[in-house]
mmCIF file of C-alpha atoms and ligand atoms in Angstrom:
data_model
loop_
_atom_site.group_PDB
_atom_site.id
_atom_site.type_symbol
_atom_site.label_atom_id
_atom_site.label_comp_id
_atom_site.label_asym_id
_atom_site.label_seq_id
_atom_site.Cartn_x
_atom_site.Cartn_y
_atom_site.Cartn_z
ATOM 1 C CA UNK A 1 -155.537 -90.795 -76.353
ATOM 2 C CA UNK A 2 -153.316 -87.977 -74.656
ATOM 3 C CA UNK A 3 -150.859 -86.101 -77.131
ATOM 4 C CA UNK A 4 -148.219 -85.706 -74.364
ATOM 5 C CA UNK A 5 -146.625 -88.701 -72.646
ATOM 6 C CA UNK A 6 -145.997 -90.145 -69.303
ATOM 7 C CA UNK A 7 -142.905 -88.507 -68.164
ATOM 8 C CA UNK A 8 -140.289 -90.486 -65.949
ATOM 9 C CA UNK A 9 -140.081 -89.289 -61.840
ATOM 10 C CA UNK A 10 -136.396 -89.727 -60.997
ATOM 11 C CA UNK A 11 -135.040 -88.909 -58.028
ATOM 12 C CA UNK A 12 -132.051 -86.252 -58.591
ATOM 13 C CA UNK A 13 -129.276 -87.295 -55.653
ATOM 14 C CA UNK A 14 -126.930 -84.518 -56.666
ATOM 15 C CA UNK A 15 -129.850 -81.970 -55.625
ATOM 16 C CA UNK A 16 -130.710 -84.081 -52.927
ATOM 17 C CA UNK A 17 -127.449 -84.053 -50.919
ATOM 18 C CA UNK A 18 -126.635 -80.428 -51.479
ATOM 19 C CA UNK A 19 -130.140 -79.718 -49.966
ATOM 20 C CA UNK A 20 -130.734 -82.382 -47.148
ATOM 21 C CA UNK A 21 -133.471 -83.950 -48.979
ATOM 22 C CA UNK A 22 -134.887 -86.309 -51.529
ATOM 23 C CA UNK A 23 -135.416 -84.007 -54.942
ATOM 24 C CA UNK A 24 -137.770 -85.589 -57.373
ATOM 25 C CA UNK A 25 -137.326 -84.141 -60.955
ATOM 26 C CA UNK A 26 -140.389 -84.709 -63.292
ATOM 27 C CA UNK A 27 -138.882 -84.710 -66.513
ATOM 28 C CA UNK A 28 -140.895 -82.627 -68.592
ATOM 29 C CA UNK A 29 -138.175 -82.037 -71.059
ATOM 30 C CA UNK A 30 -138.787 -85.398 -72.232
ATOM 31 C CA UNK A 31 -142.482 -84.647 -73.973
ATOM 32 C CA UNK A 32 -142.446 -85.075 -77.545
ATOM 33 C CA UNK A 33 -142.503 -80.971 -78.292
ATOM 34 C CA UNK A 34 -139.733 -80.104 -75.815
ATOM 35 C CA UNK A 35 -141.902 -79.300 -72.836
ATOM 36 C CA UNK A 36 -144.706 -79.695 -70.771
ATOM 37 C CA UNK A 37 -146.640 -77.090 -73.059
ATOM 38 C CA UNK A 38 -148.350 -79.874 -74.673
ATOM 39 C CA UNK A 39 -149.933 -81.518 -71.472
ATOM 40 C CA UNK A 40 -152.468 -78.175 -71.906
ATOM 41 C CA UNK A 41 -152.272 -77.320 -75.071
ATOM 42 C CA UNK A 42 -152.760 -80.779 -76.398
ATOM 43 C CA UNK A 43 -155.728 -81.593 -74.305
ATOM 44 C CA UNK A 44 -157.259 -77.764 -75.268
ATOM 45 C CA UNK A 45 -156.610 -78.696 -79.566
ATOM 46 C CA UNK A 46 -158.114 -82.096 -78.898
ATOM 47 C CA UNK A 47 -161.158 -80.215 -77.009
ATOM 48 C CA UNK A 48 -161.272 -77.568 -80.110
ATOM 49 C CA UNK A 49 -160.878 -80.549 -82.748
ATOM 50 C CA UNK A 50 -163.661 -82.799 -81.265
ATOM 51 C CA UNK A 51 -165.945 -79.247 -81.565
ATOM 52 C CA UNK A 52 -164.921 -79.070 -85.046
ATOM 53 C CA UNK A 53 -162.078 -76.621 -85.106
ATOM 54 C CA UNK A 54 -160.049 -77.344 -88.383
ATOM 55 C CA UNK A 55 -157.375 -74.959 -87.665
ATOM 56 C CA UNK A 56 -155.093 -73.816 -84.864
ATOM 57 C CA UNK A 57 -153.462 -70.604 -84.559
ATOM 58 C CA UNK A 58 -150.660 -69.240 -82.300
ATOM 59 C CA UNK A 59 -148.790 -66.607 -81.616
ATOM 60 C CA UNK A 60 -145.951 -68.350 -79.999
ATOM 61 C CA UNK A 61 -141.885 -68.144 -81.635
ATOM 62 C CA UNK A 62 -141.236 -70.668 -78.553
ATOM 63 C CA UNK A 63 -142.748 -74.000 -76.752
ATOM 64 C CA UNK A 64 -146.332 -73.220 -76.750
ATOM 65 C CA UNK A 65 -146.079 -72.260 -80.434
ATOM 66 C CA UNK A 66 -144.027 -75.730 -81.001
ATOM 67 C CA UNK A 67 -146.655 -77.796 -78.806
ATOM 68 C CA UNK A 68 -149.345 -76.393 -81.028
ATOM 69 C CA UNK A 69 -147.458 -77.137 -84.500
ATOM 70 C CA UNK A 70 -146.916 -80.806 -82.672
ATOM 71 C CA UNK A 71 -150.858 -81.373 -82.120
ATOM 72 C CA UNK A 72 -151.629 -80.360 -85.109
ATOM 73 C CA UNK A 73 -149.523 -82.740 -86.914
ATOM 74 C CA UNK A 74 -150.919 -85.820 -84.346
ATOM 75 C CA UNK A 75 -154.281 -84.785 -85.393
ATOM 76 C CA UNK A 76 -154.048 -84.149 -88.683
ATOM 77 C CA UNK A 77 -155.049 -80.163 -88.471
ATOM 78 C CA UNK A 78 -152.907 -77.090 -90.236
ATOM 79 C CA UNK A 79 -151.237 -75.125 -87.747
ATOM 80 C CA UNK A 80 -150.159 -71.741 -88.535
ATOM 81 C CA UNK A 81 -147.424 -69.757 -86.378
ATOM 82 C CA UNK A 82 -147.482 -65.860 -86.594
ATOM 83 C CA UNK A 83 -144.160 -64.426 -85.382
ATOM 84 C CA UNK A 84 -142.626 -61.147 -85.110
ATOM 85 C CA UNK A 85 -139.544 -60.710 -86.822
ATOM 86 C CA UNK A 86 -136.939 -60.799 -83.902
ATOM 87 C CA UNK A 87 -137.976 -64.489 -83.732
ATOM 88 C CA UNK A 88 -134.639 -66.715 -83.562
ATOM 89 C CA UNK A 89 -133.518 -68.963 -86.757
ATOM 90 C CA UNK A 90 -133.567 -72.412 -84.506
ATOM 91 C CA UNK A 91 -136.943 -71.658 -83.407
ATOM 92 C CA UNK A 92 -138.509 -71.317 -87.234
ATOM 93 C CA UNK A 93 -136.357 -74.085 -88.059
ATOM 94 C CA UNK A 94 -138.551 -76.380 -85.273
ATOM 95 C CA UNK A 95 -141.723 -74.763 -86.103
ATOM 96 C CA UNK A 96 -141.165 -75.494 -89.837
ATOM 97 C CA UNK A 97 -140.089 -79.306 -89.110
ATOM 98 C CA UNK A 98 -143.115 -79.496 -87.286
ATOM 99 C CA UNK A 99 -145.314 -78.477 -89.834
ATOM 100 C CA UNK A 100 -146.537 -75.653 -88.936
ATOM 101 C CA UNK A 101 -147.030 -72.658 -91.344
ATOM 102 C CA UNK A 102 -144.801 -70.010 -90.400
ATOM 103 C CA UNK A 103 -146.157 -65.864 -91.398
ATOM 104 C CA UNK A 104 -143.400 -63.337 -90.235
ATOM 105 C CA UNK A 105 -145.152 -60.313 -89.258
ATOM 106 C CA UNK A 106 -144.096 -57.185 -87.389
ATOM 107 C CA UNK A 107 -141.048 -55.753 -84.849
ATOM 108 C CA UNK A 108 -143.043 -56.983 -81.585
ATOM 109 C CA UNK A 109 -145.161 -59.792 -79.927
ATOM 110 C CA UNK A 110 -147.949 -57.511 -80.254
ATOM 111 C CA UNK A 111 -147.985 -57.419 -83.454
ATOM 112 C CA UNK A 112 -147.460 -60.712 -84.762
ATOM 113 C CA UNK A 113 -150.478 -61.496 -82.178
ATOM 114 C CA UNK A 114 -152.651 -58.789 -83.595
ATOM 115 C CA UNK A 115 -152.235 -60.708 -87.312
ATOM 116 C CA UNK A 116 -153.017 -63.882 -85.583
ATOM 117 C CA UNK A 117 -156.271 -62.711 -84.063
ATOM 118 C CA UNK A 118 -157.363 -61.316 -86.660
ATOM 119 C CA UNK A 119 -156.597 -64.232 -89.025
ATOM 120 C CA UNK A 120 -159.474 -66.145 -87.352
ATOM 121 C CA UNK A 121 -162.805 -67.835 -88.346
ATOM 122 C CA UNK A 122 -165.036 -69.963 -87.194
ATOM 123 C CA UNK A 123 -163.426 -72.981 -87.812
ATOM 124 C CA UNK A 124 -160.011 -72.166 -85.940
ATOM 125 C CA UNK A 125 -158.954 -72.175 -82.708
ATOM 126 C CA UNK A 126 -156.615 -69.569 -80.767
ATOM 127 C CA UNK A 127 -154.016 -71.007 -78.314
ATOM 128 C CA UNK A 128 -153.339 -68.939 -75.620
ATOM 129 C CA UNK A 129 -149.728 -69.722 -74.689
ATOM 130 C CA UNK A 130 -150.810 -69.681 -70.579
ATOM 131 C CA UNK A 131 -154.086 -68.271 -69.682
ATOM 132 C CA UNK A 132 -157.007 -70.508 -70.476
ATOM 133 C CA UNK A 133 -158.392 -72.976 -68.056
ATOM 134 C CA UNK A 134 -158.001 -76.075 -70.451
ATOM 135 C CA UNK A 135 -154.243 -75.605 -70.071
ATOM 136 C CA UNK A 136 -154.068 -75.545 -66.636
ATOM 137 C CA UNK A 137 -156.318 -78.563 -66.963
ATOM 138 C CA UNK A 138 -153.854 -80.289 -68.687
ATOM 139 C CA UNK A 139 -151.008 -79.367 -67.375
ATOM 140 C CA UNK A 140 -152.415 -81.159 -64.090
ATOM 141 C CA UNK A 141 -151.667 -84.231 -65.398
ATOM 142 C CA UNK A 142 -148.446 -84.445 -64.562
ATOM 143 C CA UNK A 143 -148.949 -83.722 -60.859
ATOM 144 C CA UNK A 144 -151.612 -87.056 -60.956
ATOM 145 C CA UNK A 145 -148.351 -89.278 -62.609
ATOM 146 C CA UNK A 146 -146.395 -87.920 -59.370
ATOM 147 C CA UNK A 147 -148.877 -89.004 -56.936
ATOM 148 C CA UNK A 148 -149.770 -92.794 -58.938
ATOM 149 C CA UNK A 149 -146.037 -93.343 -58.448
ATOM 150 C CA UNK A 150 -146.710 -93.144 -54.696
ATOM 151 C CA UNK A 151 -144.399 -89.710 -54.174
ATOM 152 C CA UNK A 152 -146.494 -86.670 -52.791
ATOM 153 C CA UNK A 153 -144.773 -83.728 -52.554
ATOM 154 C CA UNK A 154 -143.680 -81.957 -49.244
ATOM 155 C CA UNK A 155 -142.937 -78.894 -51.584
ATOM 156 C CA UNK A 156 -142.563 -78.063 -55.240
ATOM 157 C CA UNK A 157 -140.581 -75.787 -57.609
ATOM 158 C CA UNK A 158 -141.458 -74.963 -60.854
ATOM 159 C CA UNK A 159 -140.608 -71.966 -62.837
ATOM 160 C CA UNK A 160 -143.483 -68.543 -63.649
ATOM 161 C CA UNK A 161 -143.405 -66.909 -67.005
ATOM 162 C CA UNK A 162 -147.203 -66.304 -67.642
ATOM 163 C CA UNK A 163 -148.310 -68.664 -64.783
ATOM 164 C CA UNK A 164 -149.942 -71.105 -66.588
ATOM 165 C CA UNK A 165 -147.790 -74.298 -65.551
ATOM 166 C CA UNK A 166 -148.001 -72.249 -61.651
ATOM 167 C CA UNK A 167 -152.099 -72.765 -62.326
ATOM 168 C CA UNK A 168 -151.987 -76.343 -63.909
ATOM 169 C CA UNK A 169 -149.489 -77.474 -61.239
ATOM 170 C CA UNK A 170 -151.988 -75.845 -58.207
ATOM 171 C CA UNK A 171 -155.177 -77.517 -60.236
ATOM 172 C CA UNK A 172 -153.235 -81.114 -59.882
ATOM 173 C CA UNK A 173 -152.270 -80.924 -56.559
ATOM 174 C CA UNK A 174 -155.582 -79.877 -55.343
ATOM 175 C CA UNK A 175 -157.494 -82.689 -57.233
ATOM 176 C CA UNK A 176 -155.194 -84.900 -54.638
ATOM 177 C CA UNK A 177 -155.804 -83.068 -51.676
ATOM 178 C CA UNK A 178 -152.212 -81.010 -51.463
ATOM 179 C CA UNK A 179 -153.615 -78.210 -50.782
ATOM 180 C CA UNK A 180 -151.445 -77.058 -47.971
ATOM 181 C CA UNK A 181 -148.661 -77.705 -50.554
ATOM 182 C CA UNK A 182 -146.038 -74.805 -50.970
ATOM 183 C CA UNK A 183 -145.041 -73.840 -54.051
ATOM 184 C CA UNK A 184 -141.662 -72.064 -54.851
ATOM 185 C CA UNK A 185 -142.636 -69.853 -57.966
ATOM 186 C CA UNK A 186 -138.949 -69.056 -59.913
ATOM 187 C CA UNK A 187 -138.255 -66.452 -62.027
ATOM 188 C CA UNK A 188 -135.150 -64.444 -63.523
ATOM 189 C CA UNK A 189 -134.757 -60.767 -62.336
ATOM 190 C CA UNK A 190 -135.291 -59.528 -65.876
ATOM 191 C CA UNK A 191 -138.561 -61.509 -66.161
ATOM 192 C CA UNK A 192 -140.413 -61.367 -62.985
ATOM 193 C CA UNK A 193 -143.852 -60.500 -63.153
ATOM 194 C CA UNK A 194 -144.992 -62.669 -61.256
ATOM 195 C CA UNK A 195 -142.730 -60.830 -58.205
ATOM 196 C CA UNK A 196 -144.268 -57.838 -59.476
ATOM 197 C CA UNK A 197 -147.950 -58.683 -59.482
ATOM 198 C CA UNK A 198 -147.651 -60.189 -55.097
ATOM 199 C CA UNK A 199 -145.865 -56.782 -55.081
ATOM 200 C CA UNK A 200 -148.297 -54.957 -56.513
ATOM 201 C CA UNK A 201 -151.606 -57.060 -54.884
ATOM 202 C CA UNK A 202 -152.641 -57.634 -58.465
ATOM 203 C CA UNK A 203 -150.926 -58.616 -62.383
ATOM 204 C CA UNK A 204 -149.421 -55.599 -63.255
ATOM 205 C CA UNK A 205 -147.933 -54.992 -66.855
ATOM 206 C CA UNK A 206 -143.860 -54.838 -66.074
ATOM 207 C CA UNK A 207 -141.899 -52.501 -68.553
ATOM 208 C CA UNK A 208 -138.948 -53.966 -69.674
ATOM 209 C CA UNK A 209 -138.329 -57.995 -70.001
ATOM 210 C CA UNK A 210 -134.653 -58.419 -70.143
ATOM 211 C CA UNK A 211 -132.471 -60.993 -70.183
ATOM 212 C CA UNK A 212 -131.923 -65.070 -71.531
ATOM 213 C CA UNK A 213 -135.057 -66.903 -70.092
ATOM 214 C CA UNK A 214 -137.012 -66.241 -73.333
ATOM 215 C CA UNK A 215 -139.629 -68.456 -72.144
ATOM 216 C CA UNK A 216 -140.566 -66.417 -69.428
ATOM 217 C CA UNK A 217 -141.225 -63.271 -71.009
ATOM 218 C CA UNK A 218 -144.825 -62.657 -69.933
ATOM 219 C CA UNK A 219 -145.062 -58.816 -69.257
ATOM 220 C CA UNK A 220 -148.452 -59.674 -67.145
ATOM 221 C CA UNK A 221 -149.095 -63.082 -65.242
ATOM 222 C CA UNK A 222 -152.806 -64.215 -65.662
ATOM 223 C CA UNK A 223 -155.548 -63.193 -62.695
ATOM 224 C CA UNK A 224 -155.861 -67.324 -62.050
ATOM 225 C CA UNK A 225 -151.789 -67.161 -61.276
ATOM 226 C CA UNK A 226 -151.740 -64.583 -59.083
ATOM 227 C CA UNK A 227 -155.193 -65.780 -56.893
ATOM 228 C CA UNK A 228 -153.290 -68.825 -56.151
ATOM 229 C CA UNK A 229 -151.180 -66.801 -53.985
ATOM 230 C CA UNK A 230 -153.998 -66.444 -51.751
ATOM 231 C CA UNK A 231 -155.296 -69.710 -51.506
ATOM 232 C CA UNK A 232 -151.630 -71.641 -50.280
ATOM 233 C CA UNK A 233 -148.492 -70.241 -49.664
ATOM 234 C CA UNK A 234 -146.259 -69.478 -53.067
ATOM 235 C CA UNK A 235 -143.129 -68.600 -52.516
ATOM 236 C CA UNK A 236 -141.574 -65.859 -55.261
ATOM 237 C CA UNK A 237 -137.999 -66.812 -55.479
ATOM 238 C CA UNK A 238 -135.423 -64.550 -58.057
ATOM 239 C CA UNK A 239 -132.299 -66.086 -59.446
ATOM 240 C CA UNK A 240 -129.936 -63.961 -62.041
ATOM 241 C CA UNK A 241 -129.299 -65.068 -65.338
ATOM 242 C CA UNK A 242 -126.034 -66.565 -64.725
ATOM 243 C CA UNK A 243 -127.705 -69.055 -62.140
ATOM 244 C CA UNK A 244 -130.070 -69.749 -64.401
ATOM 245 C CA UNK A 245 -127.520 -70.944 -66.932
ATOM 246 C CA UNK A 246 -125.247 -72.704 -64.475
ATOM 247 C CA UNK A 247 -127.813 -74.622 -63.325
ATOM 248 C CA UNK A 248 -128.651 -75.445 -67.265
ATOM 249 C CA UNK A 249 -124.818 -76.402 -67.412
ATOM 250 C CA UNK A 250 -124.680 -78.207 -64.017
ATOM 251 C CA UNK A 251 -128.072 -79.724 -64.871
ATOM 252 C CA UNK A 252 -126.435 -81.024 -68.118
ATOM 253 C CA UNK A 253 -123.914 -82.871 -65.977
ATOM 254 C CA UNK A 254 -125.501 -84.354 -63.531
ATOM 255 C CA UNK A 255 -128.430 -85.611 -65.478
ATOM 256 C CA UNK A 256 -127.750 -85.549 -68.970
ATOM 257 C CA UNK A 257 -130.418 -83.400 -70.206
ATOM 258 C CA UNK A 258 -130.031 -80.424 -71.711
ATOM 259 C CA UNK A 259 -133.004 -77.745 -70.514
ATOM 260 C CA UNK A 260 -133.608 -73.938 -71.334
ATOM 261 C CA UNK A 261 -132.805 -71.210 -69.098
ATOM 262 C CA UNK A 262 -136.161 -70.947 -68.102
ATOM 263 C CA UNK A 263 -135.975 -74.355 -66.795
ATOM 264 C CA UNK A 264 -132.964 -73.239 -65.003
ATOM 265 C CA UNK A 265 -134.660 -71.045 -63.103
ATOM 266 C CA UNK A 266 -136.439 -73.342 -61.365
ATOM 267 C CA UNK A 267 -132.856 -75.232 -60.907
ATOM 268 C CA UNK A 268 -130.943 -72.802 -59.802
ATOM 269 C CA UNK A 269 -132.511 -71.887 -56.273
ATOM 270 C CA UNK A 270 -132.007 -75.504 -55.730
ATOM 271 C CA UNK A 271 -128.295 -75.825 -57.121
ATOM 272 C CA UNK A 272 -127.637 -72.348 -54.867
ATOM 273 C CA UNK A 273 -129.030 -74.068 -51.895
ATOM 274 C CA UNK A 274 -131.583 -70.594 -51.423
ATOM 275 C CA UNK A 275 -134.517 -72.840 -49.956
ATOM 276 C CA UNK A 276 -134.271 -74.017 -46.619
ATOM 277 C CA UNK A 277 -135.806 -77.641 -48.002
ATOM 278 C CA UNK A 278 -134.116 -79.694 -44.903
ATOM 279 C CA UNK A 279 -137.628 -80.477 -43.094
ATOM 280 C CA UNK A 280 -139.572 -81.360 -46.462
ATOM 281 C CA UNK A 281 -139.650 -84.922 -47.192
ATOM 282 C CA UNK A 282 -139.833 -84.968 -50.768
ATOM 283 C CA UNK A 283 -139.792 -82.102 -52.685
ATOM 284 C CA UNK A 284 -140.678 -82.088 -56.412
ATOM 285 C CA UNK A 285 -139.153 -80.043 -59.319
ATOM 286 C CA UNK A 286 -140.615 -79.422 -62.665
ATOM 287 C CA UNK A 287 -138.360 -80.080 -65.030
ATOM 288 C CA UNK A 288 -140.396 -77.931 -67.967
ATOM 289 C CA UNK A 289 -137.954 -78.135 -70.606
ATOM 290 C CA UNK A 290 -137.695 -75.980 -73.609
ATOM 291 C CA UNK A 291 -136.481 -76.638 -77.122
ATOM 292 C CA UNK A 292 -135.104 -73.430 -78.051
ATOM 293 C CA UNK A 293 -131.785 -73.622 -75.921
ATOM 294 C CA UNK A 294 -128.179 -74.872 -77.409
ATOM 295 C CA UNK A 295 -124.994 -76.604 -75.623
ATOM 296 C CA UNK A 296 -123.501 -73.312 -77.821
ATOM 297 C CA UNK A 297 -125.640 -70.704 -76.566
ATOM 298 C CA UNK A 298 -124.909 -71.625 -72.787
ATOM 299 C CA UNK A 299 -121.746 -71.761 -73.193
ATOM 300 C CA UNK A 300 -121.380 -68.633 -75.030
ATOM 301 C CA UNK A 301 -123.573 -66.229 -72.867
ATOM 302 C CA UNK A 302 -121.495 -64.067 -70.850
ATOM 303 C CA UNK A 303 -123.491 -61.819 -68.074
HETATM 304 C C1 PLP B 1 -143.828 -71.751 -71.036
HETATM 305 C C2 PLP B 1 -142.628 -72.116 -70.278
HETATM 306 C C3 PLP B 1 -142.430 -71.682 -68.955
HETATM 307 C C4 PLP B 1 -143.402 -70.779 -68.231
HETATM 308 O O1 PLP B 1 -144.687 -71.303 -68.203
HETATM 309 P P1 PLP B 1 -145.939 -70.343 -67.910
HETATM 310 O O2 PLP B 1 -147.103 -71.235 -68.033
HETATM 311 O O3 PLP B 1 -145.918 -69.265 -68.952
HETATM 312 O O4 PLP B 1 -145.744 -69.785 -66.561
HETATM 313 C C5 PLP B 1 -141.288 -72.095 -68.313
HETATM 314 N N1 PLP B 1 -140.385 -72.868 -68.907
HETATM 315 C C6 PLP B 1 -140.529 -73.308 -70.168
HETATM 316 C C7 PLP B 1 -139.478 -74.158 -70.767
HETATM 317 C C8 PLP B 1 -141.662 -72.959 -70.895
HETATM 318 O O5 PLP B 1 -141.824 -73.388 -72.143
#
């Protein structure tokens, strides 16, 4: 039995007609934690629990940290949840209805990660929020529910914060022979590291992350991300943070679903017409999700 679901394929027609296409959204946003985080992450605790891991450990204030706390409910395993202190209210608040055990430690990531290493035995398992190849594994999934509903994709668009939904997504289309399959890799100016790393002919640790797409706030993409690049074309596309929010707002509108700005991302080069789609038959979108956004917090962010 699979801890994430079977997510509906619908076709979007508002996307469609401002692009001269047929846009297919997979609607990640509907799995049971938020996002498609727990296609991986609940296939890699179900690996770890049938080798006898009785605990699960992340790092994660955001989805992969919520997908975790969800599989460890489902299977019946204490979760705990280290966090650095800048961690928002709303995303305890999940992590605590989930279950999880929440420990507060430190000003950065870094930190809170450093606890949560060190926290481990031998009967607990790390989750690694992108870069581990039973993720991507996972994550692959939702390309083969694509393809059994008879849709196989001219082109997709997903959105890159540590690349692990970039390598799950490449994994699944392989495994059905789309390997000539481009792939339009999104990311907000403030949080592209994926840019950086084609840039750079290698992951390179950005500076700064700035800016609203929380979720994508990898400062390094993972080696397996950046190789895909030279396997099939991947296409680095930048949108600001006010596209991504329109397109959360437009998104909201036009489907009724209300996704993160990180799933925006991958919206807005479509909403902004920036591909030149008009040739591609059908052209998927990942949908990813994300629990942590508000109606509020769009609404309010002014930049
Ligand atoms: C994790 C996440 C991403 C980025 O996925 P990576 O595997 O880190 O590239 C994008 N959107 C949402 C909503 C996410 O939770």
């Amino acid at each position: 039995m699979s801890l994430s679901i079977k997510t509906p394929l619908l076709e979007s027609l508002p996307l469609g007609h401002l692009n001269g296409t047929r846009v297919w959204m997979k609607m990640e946003a509907t799995q049971p934690s938020g996002s498609f985080k727990i296609r991986g992450i609940g296939f890699a605790c179900q690996q770890h629990f049938e080798k006898g891991a009785r605990r699960f450990i992340s790092s994660s204030g955001g989805n992969a940290g919520l997908a975790v706390a969800y599989a460890g409910r489902q299977l019946g395993v204490p979760v705990i949840v280290v966090v650095p202190e800048t961690t928002s209210e709303r995303a305890r608040h999940l992590l605590q209805l989930e279950g999880a055990e929440i420990i507060i430690h430190g000003k950065m990531w870094s930190e809170a990660n450093a606890l949560a290493l060190s926290l481990l035995t031998d009967q607990d398992a790390f989750l690694h929020p992108f870069d581990d190849p039973l993720l991507w594994q996972g994550h692959a999934s939702m390309i083969d529910e694509v393809v059994a509903e008879g849709i196989r994709p001219d082109a997709v668009i997903l959105s890159v914060g540590g690349g692990g939904l970039l390598a799950g997504v490449d994994e699944g289309l392989r495994r059905h022979g789309l390997d000539h399959v481009p792939i339009y890799a999104a990311e907000t100016q403030g949080m592209s590291s994926y840019h950086a790393a084609l840039k750079a002919g290698k992951p390179v640790e950005v500076t700064a992350l700035t800016g609203v797409a929380t979720s994508l706030g990898a400062r390094q993409v993972c080696q397996r991300a950046f190789d895909i690049a030279q396997t099939r074309s991947v296409v680095p596309v930048i949108v600001t943070d006010r596209e991504a929010v329109n397109a959360c707002l437009t998104f909201l509108e036009d489907h009724r679903v209300l996704v993160e700005p990180a799933c925006g991302a991958a919206l807005a080069p479509l909403y902004g017409k920036k591909l030149n789609l008009e040739n591609e038959k059908n052209v998927l979108v990942i949908v990813c999700g994300g629990s942590t956004a508000t109606v509020d917090s769009l609404n309010s962010f002014n930049g």
